[in-house]
Coordinates of C-alpha atoms and ligand atoms in Angstrom, one line a residue:
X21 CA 1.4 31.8 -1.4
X22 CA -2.7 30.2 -0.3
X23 CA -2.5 30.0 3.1
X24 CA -5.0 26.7 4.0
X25 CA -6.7 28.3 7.4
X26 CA -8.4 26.2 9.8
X27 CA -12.7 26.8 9.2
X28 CA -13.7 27.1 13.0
X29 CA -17.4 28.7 14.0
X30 CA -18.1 29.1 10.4
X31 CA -15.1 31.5 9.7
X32 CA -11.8 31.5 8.9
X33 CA -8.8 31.4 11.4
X34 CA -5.0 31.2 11.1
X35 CA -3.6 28.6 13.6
X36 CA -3.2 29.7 17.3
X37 CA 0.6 28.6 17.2
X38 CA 1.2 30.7 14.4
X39 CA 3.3 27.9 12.0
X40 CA 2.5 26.5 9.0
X41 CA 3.2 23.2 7.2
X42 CA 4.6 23.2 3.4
X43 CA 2.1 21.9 1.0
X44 CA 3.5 20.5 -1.8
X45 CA 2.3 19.2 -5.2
X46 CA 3.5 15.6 -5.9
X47 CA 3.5 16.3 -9.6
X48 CA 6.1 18.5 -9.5
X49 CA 7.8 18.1 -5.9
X50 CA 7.2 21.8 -5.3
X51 CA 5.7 23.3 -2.7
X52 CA 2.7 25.5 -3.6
X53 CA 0.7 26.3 -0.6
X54 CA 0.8 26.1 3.0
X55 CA -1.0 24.3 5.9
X56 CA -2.1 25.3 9.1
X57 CA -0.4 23.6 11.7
X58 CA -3.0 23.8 14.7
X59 CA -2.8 22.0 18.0
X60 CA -4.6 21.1 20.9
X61 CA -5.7 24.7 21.5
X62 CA -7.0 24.9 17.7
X63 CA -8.8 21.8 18.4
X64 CA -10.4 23.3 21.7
X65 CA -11.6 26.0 20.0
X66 CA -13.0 23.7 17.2
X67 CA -15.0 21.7 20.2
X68 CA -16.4 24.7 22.0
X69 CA -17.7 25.9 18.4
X70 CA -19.3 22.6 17.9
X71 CA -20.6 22.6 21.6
X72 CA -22.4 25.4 20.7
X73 CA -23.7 25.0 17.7
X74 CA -25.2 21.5 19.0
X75 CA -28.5 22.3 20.8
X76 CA -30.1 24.5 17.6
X77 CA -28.5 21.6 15.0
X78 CA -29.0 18.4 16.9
X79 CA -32.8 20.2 17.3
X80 CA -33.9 20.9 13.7
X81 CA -36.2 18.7 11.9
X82 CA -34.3 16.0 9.8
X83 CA -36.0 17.9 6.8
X84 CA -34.7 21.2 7.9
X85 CA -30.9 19.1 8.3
X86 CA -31.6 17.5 4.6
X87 CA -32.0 20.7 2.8
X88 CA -28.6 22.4 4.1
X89 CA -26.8 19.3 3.2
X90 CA -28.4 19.1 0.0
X91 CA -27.5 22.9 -1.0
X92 CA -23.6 21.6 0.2
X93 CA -24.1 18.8 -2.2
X94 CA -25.4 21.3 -5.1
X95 CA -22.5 23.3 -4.5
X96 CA -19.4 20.6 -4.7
X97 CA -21.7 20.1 -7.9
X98 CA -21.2 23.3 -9.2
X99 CA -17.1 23.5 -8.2
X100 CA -17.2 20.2 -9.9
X101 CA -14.0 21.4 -12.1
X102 CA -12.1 23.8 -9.4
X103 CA -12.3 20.7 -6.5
X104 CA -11.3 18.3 -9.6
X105 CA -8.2 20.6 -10.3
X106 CA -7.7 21.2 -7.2
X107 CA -7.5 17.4 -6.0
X108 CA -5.3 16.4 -8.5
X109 CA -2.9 19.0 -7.9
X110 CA -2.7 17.9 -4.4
X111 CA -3.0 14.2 -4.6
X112 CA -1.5 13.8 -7.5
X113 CA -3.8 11.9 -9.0
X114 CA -5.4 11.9 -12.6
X115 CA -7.3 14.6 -13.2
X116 CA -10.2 12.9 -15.3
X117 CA -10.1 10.7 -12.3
X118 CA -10.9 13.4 -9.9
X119 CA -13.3 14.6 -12.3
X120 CA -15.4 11.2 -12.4
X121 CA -15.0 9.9 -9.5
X122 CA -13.6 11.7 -6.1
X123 CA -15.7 15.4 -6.7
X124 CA -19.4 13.2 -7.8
X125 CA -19.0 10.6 -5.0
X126 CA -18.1 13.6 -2.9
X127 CA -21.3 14.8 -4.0
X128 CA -23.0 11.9 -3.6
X129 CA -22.2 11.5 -0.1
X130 CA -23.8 14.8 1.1
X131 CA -27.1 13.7 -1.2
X132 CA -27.1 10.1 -0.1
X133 CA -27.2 11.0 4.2
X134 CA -29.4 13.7 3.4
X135 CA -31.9 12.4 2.2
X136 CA -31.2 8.7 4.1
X137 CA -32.4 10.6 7.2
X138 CA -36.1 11.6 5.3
X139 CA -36.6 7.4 5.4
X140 CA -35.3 5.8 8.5
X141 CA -37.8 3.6 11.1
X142 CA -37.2 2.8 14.4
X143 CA -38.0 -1.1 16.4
X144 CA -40.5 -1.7 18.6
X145 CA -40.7 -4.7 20.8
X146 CA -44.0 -6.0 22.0
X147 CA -42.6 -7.8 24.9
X148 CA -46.0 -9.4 26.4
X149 CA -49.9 -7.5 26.1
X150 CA -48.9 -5.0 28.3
X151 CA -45.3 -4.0 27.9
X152 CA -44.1 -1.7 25.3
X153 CA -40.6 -1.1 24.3
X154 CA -39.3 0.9 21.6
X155 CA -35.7 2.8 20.2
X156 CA -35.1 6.4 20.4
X157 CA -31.8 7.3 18.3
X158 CA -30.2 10.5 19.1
X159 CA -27.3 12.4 18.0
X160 CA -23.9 11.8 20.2
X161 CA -22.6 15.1 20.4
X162 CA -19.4 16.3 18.9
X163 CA -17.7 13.9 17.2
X164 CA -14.5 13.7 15.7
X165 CA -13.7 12.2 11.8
X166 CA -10.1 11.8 10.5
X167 CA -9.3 10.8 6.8
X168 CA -6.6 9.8 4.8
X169 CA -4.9 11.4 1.7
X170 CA -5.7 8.9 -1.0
X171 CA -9.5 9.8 -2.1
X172 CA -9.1 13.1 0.0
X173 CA -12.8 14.8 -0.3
X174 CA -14.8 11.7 -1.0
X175 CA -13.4 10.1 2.4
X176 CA -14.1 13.2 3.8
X177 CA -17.6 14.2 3.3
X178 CA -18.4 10.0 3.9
X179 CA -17.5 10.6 7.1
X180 CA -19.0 13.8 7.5
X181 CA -22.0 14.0 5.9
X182 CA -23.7 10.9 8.4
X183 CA -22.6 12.9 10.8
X184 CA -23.7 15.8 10.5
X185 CA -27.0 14.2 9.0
X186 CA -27.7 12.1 12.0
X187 CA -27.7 15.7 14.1
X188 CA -23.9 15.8 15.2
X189 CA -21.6 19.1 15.4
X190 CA -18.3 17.5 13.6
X191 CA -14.9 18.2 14.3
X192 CA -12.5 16.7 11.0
X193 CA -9.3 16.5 9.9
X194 CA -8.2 15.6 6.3
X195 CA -5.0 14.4 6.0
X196 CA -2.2 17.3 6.2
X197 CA -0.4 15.6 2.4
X198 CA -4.1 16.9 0.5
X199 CA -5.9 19.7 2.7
X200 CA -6.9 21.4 -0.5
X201 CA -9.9 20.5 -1.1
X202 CA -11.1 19.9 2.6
X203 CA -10.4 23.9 2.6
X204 CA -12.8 24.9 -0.4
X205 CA -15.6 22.6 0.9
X206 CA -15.7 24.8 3.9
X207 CA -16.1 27.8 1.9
X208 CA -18.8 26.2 0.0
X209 CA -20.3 25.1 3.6
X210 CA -20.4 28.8 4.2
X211 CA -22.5 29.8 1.0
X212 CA -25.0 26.7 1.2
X213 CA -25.6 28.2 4.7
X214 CA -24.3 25.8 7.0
X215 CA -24.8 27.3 10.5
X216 CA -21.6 28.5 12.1
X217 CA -20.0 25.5 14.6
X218 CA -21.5 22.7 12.6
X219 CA -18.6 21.6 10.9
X220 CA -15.1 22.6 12.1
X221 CA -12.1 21.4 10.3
X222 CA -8.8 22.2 11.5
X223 CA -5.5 21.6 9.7
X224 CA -2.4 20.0 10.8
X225 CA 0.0 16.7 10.9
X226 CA -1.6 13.5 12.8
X227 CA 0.6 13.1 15.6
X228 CA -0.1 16.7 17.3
X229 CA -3.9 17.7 16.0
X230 CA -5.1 14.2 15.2
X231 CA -3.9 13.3 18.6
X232 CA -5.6 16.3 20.0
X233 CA -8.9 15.3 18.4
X234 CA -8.4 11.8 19.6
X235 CA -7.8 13.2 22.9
X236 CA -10.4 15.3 23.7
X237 CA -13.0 14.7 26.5
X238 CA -15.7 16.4 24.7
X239 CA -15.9 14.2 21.9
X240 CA -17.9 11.5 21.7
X241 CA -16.6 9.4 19.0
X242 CA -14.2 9.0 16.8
X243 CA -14.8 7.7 12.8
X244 CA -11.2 7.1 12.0
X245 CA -10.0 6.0 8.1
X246 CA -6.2 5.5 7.4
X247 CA -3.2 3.0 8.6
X248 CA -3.5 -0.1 10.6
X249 CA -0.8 1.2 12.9
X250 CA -2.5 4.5 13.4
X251 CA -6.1 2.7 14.2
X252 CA -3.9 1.1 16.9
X253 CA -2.5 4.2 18.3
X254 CA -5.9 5.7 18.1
X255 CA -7.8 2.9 19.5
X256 CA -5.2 2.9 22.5
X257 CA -6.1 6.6 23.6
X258 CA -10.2 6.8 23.0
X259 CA -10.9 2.9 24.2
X260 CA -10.1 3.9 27.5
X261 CA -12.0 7.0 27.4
X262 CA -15.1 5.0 25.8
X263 CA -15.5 6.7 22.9
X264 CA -17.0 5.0 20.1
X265 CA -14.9 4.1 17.4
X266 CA -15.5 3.7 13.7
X267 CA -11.8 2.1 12.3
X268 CA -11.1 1.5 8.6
X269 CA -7.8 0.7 8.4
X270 CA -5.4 -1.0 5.9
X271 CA -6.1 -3.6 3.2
X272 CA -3.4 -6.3 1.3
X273 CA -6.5 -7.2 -0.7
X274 CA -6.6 -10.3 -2.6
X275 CA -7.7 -11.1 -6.1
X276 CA -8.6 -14.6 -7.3
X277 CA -9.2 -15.3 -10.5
X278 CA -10.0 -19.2 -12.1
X279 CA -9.4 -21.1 -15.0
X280 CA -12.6 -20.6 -16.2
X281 CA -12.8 -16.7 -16.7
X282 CA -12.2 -14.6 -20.2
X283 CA -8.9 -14.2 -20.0
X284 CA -8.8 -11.0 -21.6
X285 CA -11.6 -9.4 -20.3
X286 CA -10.7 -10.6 -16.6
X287 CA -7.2 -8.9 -17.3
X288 CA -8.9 -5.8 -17.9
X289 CA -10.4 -5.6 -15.0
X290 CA -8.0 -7.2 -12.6
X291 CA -5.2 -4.7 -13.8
X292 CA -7.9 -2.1 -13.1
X293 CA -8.1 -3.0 -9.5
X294 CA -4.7 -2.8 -9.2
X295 CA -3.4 0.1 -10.7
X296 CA -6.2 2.9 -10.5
X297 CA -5.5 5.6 -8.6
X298 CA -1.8 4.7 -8.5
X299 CA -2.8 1.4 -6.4
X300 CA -3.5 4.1 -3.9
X301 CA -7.1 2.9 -2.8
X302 CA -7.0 0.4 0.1
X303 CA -9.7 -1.9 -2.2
X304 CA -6.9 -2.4 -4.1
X305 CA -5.8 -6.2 -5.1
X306 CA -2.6 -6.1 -5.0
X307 CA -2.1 -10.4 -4.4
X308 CA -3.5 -11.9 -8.0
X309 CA -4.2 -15.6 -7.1
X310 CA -4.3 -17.7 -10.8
X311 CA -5.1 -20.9 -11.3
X312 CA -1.8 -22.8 -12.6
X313 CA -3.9 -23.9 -15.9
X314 CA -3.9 -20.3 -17.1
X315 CA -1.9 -19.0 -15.5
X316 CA 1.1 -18.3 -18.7
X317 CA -1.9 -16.6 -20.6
X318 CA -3.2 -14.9 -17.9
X319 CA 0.3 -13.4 -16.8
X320 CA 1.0 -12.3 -20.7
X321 CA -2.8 -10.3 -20.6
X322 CA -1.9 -8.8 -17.8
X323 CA 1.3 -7.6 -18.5
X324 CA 0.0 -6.2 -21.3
X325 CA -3.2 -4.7 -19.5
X326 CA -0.3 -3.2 -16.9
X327 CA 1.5 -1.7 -20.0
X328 CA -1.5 0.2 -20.9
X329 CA -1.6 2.5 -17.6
X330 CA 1.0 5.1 -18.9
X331 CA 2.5 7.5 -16.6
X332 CA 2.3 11.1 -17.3
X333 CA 1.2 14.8 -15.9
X334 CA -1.9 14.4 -13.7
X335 CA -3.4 17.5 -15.9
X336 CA -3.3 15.4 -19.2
X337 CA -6.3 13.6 -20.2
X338 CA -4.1 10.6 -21.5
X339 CA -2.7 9.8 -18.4
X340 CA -4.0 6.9 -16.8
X341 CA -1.7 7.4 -13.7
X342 CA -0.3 10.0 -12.0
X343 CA 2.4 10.6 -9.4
X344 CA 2.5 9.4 -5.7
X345 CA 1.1 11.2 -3.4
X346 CA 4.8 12.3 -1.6
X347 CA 8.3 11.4 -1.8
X348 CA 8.3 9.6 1.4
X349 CA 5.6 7.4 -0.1
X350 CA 7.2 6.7 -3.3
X351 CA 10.7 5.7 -1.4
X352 CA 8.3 3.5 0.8
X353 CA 6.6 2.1 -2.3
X354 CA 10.1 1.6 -4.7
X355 CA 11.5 0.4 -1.1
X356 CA 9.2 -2.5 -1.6
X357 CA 10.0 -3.3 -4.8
X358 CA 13.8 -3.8 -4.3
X359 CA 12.3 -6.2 -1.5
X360 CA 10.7 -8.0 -4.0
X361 CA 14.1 -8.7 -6.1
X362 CA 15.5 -9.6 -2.9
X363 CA 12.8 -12.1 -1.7
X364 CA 13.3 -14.0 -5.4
X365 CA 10.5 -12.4 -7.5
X366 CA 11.0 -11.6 -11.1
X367 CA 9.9 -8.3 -12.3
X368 CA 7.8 -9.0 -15.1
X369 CA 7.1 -5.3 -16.0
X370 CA 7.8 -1.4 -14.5
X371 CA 9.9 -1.9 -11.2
X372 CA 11.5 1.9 -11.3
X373 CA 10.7 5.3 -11.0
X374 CA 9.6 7.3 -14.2
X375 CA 10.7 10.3 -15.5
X376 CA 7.6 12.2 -16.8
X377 CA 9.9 15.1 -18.1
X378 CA 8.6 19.2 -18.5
X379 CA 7.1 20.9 -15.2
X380 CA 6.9 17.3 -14.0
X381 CA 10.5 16.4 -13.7
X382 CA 11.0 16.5 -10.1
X383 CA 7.4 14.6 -9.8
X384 CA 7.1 11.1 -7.5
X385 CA 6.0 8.9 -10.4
X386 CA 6.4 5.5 -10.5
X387 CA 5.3 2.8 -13.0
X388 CA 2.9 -0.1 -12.5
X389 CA 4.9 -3.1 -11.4
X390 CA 3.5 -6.7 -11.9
X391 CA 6.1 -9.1 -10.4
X392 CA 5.7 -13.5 -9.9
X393 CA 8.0 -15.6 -8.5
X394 CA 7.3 -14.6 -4.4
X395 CA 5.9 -16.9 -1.5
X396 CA 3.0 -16.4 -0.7
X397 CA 4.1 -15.4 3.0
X398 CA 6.9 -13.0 1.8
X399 CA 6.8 -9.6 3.4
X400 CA 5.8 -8.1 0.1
X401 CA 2.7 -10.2 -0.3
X402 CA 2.2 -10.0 3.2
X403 CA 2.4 -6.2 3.7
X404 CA 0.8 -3.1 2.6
X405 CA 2.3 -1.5 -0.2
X406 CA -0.8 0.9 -1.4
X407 CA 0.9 1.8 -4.6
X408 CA 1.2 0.3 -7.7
X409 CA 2.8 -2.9 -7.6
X410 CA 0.4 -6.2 -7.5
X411 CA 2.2 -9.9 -7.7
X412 CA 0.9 -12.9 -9.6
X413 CA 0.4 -16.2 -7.5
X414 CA -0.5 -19.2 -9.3
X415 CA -3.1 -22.3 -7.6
X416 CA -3.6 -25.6 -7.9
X417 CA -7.0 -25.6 -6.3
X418 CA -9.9 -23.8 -4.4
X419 CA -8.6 -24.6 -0.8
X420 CA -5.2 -23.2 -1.9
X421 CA -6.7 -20.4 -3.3
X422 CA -8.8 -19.2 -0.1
X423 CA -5.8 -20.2 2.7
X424 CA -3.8 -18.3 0.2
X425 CA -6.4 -15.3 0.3
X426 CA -6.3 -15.5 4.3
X427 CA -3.3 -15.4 4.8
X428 CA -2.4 -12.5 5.8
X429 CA -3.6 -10.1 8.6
X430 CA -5.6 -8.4 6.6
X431 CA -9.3 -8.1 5.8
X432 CA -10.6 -5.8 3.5
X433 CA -11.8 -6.7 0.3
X434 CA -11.2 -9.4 -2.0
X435 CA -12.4 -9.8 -6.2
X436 CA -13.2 -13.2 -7.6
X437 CA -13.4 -14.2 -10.7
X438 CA -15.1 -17.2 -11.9
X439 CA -18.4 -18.3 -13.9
X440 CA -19.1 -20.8 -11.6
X441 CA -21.9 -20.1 -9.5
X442 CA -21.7 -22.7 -6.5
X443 CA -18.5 -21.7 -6.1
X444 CA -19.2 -18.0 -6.5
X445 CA -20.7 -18.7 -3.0
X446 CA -18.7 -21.0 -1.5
X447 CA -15.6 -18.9 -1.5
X448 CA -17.2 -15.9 -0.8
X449 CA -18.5 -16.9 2.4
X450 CA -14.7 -18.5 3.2
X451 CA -13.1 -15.1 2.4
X452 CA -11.7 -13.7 5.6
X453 CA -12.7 -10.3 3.9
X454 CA -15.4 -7.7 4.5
X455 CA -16.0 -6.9 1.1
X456 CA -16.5 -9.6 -1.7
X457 CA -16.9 -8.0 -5.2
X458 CA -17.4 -11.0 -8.1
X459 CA -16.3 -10.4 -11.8
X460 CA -16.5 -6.6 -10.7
X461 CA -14.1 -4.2 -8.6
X462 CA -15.3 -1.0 -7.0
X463 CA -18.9 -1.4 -7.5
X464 CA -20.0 0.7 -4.9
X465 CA -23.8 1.0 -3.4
X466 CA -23.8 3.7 -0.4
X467 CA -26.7 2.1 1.1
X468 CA -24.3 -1.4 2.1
X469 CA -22.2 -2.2 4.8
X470 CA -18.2 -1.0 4.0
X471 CA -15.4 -1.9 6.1
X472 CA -12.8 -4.5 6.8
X473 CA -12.3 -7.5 9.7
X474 CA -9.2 -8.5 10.9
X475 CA -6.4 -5.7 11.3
X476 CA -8.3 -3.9 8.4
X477 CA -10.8 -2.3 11.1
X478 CA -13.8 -2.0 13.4
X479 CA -17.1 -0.9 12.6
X480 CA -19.3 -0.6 9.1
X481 CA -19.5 2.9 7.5
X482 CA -22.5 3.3 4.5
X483 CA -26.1 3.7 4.7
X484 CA -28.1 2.7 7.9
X485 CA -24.5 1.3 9.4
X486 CA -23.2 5.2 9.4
X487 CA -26.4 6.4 11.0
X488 CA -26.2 3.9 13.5
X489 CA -22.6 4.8 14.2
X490 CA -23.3 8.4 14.9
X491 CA -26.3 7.9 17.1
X492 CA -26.9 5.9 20.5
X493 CA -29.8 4.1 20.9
X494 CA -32.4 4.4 24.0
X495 CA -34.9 1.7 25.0
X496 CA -38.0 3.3 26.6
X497 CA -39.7 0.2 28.1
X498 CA -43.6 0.8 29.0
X499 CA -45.6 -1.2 30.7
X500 CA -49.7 -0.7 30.5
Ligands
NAD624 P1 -2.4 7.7 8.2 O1 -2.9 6.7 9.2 O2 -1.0 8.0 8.2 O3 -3.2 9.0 8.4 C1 -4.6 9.1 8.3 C2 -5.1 10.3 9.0 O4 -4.8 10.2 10.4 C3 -4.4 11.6 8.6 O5 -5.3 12.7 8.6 C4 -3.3 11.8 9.7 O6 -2.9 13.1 9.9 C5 -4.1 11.3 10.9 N1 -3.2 10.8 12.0 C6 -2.0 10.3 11.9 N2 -1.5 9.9 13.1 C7 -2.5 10.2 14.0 C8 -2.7 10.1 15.4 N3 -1.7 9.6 16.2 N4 -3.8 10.5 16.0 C9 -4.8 11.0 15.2 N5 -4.7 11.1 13.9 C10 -3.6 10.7 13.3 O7 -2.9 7.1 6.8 P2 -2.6 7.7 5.4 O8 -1.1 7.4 5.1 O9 -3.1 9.0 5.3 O10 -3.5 6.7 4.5 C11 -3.1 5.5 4.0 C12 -3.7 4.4 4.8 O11 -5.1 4.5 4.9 C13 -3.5 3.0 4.2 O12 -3.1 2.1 5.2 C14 -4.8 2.7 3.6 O13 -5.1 1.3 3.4 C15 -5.7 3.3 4.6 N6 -7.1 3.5 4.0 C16 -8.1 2.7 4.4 C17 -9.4 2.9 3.9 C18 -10.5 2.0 4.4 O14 -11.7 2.4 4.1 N7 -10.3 1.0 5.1 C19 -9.6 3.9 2.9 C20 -8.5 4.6 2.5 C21 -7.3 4.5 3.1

């Protein structure tokens, strides 16, 4: 069976403690590979590595740093179809999703720092006709980046790749449910000639080498993506250290749509933002705000648009979703929907687990589940689900609609939908969100701020916001 070793000081190394984690694929519920299970000493070793390979890294020209990261972008390029297979046997997701979207943005992270760091400025402040100031940035150190298991290799590398762009030696963990493809990048780190010590990434479950990560004195910051509750325990250790921390946590996104929207279209789109991915994405919507006067006809497009995503092997081309990403997940996520019967909503389509059948039997599927009928402060539209189950909420007017959008502790992102442009602006500057998409979902730019208030996080990843993260600025003041 692949053994997924930890890729310390550019080689390859089983973990110090000698166990290993079962890997398995959520397709079939088998377990197909397994995981290094490193610790604290793994960690250590990952942080002297990165120590060392600091001084010649941090010191190469940004044009010198560019063209490494570009080759590393030319190669996930070339894998494109191994990392795609390989994501989707691990995640569970789509394959054709993989293909178009987690293994290019993965690509498109490495190009998009690489070549951000050939076109950044600095400030100057002219303080009187004699006094100079101006901003050096330099790289922190070793820093430490921890992702999630829903977009496994694109959250990876856009954590990484501003990292290691701005001149830090990296120390990551992917998420111990989808290591795969976290383990082939490092071999394609090794052939685009990465220097040994750059990038370490060591394998194993949060609580014991997360923590370790968290918990080391050597590294600077932290860029953290996954649950609210682990932000919190992970805030809690490096706050008090004063390590900088990047936080993007959990989303219970909402989507408002008007009465003065193609129904149809808007459907579409809205079920899109739901469902894709399983409804695994924290940009999600998963609370569909409607206004009352079409509200029937919207609820009968969508359930229709929610019909459409049929659940089937990841591999085949006509599945528009796939399985969830573990059992314990998909208990979590058919937990929820009993919650809903019990809080008073109606299922209005899916609700169960699906039986996909053939080497997928044993697979966590579960189908997209539109429900109405729920308060607006019940736990299911107040809590994070990430799967596939969205609720329908109907609104009278525009206030309603944006204390209904608020209302939880949340802060993501948010879609609206409307033709109206005054209002356009006015309730996207009332959203409690740090994302606004309108009459679009998952239109992403890499050059804009990305990342939630509230209990959804701390910090902006993308473009300069990334670059700033990973650097500390230096005022040199001079007076003439
Ligand atoms: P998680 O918090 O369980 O795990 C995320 C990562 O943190 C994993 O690598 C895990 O091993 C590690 N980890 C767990 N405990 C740790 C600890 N004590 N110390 C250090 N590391 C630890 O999250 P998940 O279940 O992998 O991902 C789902 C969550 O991620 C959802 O809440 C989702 O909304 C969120 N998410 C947020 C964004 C965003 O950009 N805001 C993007 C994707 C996912």
């Amino acid at each position: 069976m692949l053994h997924i070793r930890n890729y310390i000081n550019g080689g390859f190394h089983d973990p110090r403690s000698g166990t290993w984690l079962e890997n398995v694929e959520p397709a079939t519920g088998e377990v197909y590979s397994l995981v290094a299970r490193s610790d604290a000493n793994d960690v250590a070793d990952a942080v002297a590595a990165a120590r060392a390979a600091f001084p010649h890294w941090s010191g190469l020209k940004a044009k010198e740093r560019s063209d490494i990261l570009l080759a590393v972008s030319r190669k996930v390029h070339e894998h494109l179809e191994d990392l795609a297979l390989a994501e989707s046997q691990d995640n569970g997701k789509p394959l054709w999703l993989a293909r178009t979207v987690d293994i290019p943005r993965a690509e498109a992270n490495m190009a998009f720092f690489a070549t951000e760091i050939l076109h950044t400025e600095t400030a100057a402040h002219q303080t009187d006709a004699h006094t100079l100031n101006y901003t050096v940035r330099s790289p922190l150190g070793v820093v430490g980046c921890i992702s999630p298991w829903n977009l496994p290799l694109y959250l990876f590398t856009w954590k990484i790749a501003p990292a290691l762009a701005a001149g830090n030696c990296v120390v990551a963990k992917p998420s111990e449910l989808t290591p795969m493809t976290a383990f082939l990048f490092s071999k394609l780190c090794i052939d685009a000639g990465l220097p040994p010590g750059v990038l370490n990434i060591v394998h194993g479950l949060g609580g014991e080498c997360g923590a370790a990560i968290v918990e080391h004195p050597e590294i600077k910051a932290i860029s953290f993506t996954g649950g609210t509750q682990t932000g919190e325990t992970i805030a809690r250790t490096a706050a008090p250290m004063f390590k900088k921390l990047s936080l993007e946590l959990g989303g219970k996104n909402p989507t408002i749509v008007f009465g003065d929207v193609d129904i149809e279209h808007t459907a579409r789109h809205v079920a899109r933002a739901s469902f894709t991915n399983q409804g695994e994405i924290c940009l999600c919507g998963s609370r569909i705000y409607v206004e009352r006067s079409i509200y029937d006809r919207f609820k009968q497009a969508m359930i229709a648009e929610t019909e459409k995503f049929v659940v089937g092997d990841p591999l085949q081309e006509s599945s528009r979703m796939g399985a969830l990403v573990s059992q314990g997940h998909m208990e979590k996520v058919l937990g929820y929907i009993q919650l809903a019967r019990e809080e008073g909503g109606t299922i209005l389509t899916g609700g169960d687990r699906v039986s996909v059948g053939g080497r997928c039997a044993n697979g966590f599927f579960v189908a997209p589940t539109l429900i109405e009928g729920l308060d607006a402060h019940c736990r299911v539209n107040q809590e994070e689900i990430f799967g596939p189950v969205a609720t329908l909420i109907p609104f009278d007017t525009e206030q309603e609609a944006i204390a209904g959008a608020n209302s939880t502790k949340y802060g993501l992102a948010a879609s609206l939908w409307t033709n109206d442009n005054a209002r356009v602006h006015r309730v996207a500057h009332r959203l409690e969100s740090g994302i606004v998409w309108v009459n679009c979902w998952l239109v992403r730019d890499l050059r804009t701020p990305f990342g939630g208030v509230k209990a959804s996080g701390v910090g902006r990843e993308g473009g300069v916001e990334a670059l700033r993260f990973f650097t500390e600025p230096k005022n040199v003041c001079i007076q003439y």
